[in-house]
Coordinates of C-alpha atoms in Angstrom, one line a residue:
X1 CA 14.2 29.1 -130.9
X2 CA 14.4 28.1 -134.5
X3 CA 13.5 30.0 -137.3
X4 CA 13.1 26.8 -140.0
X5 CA 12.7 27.2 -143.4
X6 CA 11.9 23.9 -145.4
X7 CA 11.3 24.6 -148.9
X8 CA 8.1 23.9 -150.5
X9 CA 9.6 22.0 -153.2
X10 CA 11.7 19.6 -150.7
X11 CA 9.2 19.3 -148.6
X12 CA 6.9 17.8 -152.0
X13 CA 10.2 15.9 -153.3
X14 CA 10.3 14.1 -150.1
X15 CA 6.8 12.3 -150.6
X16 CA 7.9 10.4 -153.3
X17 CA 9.7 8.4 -150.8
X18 CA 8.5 9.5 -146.8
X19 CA 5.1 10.6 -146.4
X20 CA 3.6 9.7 -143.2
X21 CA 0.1 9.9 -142.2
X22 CA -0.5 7.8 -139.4
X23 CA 1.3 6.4 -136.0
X24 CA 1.2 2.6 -135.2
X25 CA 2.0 3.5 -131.6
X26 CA 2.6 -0.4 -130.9
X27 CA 5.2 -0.5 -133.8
X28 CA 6.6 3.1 -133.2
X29 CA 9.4 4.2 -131.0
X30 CA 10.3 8.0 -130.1
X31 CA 14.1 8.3 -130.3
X32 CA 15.2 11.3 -127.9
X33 CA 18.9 11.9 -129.1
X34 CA 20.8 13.5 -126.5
X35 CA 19.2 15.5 -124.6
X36 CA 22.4 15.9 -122.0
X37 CA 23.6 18.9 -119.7
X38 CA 26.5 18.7 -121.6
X39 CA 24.9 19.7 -124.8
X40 CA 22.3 21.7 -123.3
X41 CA 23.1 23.6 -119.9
X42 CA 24.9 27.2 -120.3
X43 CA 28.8 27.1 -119.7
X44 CA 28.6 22.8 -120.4
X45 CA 31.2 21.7 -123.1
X46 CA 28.1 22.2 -126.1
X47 CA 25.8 24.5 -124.2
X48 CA 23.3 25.6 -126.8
X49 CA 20.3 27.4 -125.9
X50 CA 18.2 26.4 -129.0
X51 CA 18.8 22.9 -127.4
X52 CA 17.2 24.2 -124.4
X53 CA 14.0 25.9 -126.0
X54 CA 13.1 22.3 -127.4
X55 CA 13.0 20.6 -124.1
X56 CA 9.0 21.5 -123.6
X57 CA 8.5 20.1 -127.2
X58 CA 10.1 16.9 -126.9
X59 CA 8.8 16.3 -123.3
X60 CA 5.1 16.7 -124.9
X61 CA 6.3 14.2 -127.3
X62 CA 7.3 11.6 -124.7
X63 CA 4.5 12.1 -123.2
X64 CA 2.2 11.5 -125.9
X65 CA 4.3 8.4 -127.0
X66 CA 4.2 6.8 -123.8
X67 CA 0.1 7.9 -123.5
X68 CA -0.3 5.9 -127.0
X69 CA 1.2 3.3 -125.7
X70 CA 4.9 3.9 -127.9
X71 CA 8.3 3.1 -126.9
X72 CA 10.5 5.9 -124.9
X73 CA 14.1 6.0 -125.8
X74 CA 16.8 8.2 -124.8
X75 CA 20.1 7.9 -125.9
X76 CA 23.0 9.5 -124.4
X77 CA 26.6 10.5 -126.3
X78 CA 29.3 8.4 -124.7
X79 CA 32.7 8.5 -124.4
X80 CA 35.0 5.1 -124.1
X81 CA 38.6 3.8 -123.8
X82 CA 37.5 0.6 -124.1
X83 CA 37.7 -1.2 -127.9
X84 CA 35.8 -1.5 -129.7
X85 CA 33.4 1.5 -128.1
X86 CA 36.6 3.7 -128.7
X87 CA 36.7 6.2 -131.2
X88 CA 40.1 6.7 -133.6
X89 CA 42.4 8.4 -131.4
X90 CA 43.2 10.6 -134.4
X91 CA 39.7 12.2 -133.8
X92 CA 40.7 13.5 -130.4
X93 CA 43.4 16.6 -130.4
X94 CA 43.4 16.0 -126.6
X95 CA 46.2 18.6 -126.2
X96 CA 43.3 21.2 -127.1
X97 CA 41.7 21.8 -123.4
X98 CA 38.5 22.4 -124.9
X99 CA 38.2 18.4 -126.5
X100 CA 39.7 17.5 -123.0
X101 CA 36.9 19.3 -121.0
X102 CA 34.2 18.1 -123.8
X103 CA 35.5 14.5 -123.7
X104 CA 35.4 14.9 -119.6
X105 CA 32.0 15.6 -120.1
X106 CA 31.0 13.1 -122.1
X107 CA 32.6 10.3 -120.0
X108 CA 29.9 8.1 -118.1
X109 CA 29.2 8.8 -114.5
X110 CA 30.0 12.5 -115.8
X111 CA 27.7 15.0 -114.4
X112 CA 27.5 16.4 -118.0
X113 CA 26.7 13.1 -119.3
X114 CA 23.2 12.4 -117.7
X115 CA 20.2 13.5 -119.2
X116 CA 19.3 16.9 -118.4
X117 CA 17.1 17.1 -115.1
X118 CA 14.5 19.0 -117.0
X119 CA 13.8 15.8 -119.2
X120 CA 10.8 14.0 -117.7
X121 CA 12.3 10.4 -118.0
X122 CA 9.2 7.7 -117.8
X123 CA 9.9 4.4 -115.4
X124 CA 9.0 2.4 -117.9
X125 CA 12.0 4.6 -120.9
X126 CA 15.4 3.0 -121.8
X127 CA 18.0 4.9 -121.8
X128 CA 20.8 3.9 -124.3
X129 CA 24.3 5.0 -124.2
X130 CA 25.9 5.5 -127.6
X131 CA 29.2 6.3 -129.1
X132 CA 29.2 7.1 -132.6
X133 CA 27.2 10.0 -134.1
X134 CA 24.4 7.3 -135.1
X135 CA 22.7 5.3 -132.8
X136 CA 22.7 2.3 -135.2
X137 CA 26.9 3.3 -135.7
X138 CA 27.3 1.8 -131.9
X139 CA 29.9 -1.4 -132.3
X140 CA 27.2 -2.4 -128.9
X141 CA 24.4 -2.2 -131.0
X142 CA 22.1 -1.3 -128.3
X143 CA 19.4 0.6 -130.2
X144 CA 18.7 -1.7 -133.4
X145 CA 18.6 -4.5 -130.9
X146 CA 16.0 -2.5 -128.4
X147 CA 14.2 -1.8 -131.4
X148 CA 13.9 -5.5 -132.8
X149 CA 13.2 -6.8 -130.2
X150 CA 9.9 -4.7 -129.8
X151 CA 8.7 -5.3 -133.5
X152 CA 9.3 -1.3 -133.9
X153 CA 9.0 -0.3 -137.5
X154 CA 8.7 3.4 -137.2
X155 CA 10.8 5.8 -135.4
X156 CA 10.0 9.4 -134.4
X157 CA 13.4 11.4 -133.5
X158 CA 14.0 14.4 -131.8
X159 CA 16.8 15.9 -129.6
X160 CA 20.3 17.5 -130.3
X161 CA 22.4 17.9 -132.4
X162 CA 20.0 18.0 -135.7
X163 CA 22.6 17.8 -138.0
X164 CA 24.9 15.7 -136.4
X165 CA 23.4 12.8 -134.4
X166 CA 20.0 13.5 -135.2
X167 CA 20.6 13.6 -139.0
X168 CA 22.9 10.6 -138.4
X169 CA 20.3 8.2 -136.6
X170 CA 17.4 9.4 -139.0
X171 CA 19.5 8.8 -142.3
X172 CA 21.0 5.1 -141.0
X173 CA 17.5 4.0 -139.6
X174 CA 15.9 5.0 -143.2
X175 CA 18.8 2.8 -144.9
X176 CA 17.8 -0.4 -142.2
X177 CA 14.1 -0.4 -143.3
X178 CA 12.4 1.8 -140.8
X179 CA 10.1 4.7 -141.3
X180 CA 11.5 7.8 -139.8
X181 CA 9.3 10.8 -138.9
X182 CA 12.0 13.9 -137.4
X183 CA 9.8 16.2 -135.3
X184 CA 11.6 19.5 -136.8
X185 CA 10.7 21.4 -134.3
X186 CA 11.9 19.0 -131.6
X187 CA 15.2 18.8 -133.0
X188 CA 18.2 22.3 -131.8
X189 CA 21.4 22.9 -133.9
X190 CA 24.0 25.4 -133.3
X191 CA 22.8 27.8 -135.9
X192 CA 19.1 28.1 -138.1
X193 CA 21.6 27.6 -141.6
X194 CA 22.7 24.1 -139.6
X195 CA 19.3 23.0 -138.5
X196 CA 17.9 24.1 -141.9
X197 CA 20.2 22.4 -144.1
X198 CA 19.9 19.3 -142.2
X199 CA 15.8 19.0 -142.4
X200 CA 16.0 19.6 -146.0
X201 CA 18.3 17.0 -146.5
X202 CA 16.2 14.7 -144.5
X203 CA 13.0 15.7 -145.9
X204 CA 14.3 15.1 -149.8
X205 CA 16.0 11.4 -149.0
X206 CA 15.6 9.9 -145.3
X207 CA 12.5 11.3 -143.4
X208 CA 8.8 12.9 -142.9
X209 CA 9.7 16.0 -141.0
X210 CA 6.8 17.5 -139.0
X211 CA 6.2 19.6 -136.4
X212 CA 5.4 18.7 -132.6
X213 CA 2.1 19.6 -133.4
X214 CA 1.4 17.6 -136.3
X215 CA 2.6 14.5 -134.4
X216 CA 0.9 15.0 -131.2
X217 CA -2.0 15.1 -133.5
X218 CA -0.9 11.2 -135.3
X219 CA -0.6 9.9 -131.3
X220 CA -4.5 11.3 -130.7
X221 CA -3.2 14.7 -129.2
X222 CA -4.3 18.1 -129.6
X223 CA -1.2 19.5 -128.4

């Protein structure tokens, strides 16, 4: 688990700009970034097991959201040959058998590439493939047009990796108009100095961060 450390003064420069107080549930959407056996299962390309000690935190989440009558979203990294889903070649050294087995992974109808069988996927949750870093990065556009579409104006994230693809969603999604809470303690890095550095640079610019509690609370939860 995460030892985070959010400064007292980020955490005040941050109101200036993203201080949340309250959850429109009919306007609000809980993002769950990547939440995959690939980045999450021992010996997958990006095992990591402060990924796996968040999974009861963002499942309580989901929960809530879906109790409060919020939007479930998952999204799910994605790999494509196809244009214009393709990454740069240049940002694949496929002769490394590492990227090999991690693109593998990441390929759909992978094993890897499906949600984690821990996650406790609602009937009524989209799932979302992406492939970019940001969810809103995606040439298909799937997310922003989910979103619209639902007159969402405020979106909670959670998931993996906090400084990569959660960071990435949270800091896009601030610069399109939404309000983004990032459930800190809902979110795994590799490392506490990655996960850190990312909530403080949220918390000064892009985002509310809060803990799980603190939200569960907003939806009408105890926790």
């Amino acid at each position: 688990m995460h030892k985070i450390d959010l400064p007292g003064w980020a955490v005040e420069r941050g109101r200036y700009l993203n201080d949340f107080h309250a959850i429109d549930p009919a306007h609000t959407a809980l993002v769950v970034v990547d939440m995959q056996s690939a980045f999450l299962s021992p010996g997958e390309a990006f095992g990591n097991p402060h990924a796996m000690d968040i999974i009861p935190a963002v499942n309580q989440l989901a929960g809530a959201m879906r109790d409060a009558g919020g939007q479930v979203i998952w999204t799910r990294q994605t790999v494509s040959d196809d244009p214009p889903l393709a990454m740069a070649p240049w940002q694949y050294d496929m002769s490394d058998p590492h990227v090999r087995d991690a693109v593998a992974a990441l390929r759909a109808g992978a094993r890897a590439h499906d949600l984690h069988p821990a996650m406790e996927v609602g009937p009524d949750d989209i799932v979302i493939d992406k492939y970019r870093y940001s969810a809103f990065a995606c040439p298909a556009g799937g997310l922003h047009d989910t979103l619209r579409e639902r007159g969402v104006e405020m979106l909670v994230i959670a998931g993996t990796l906090t400084n990569v693809c959660c960071e990435s969603t949270a800091r896009d999604a601030y610069m399109r108009g939404y309000k983004v809470i990032v459930a800190g303690d809902a979110c795994a890095a590799v490392s506490d100095e990655e996960h850190n550095a990312a909530l403080l640079n949220l918390r000064i610019n892009f985002a509310d961060v809060k803990d799980t509690f603190g939200i569960l609370q907003m939806l009408g939860k105890e926790g």
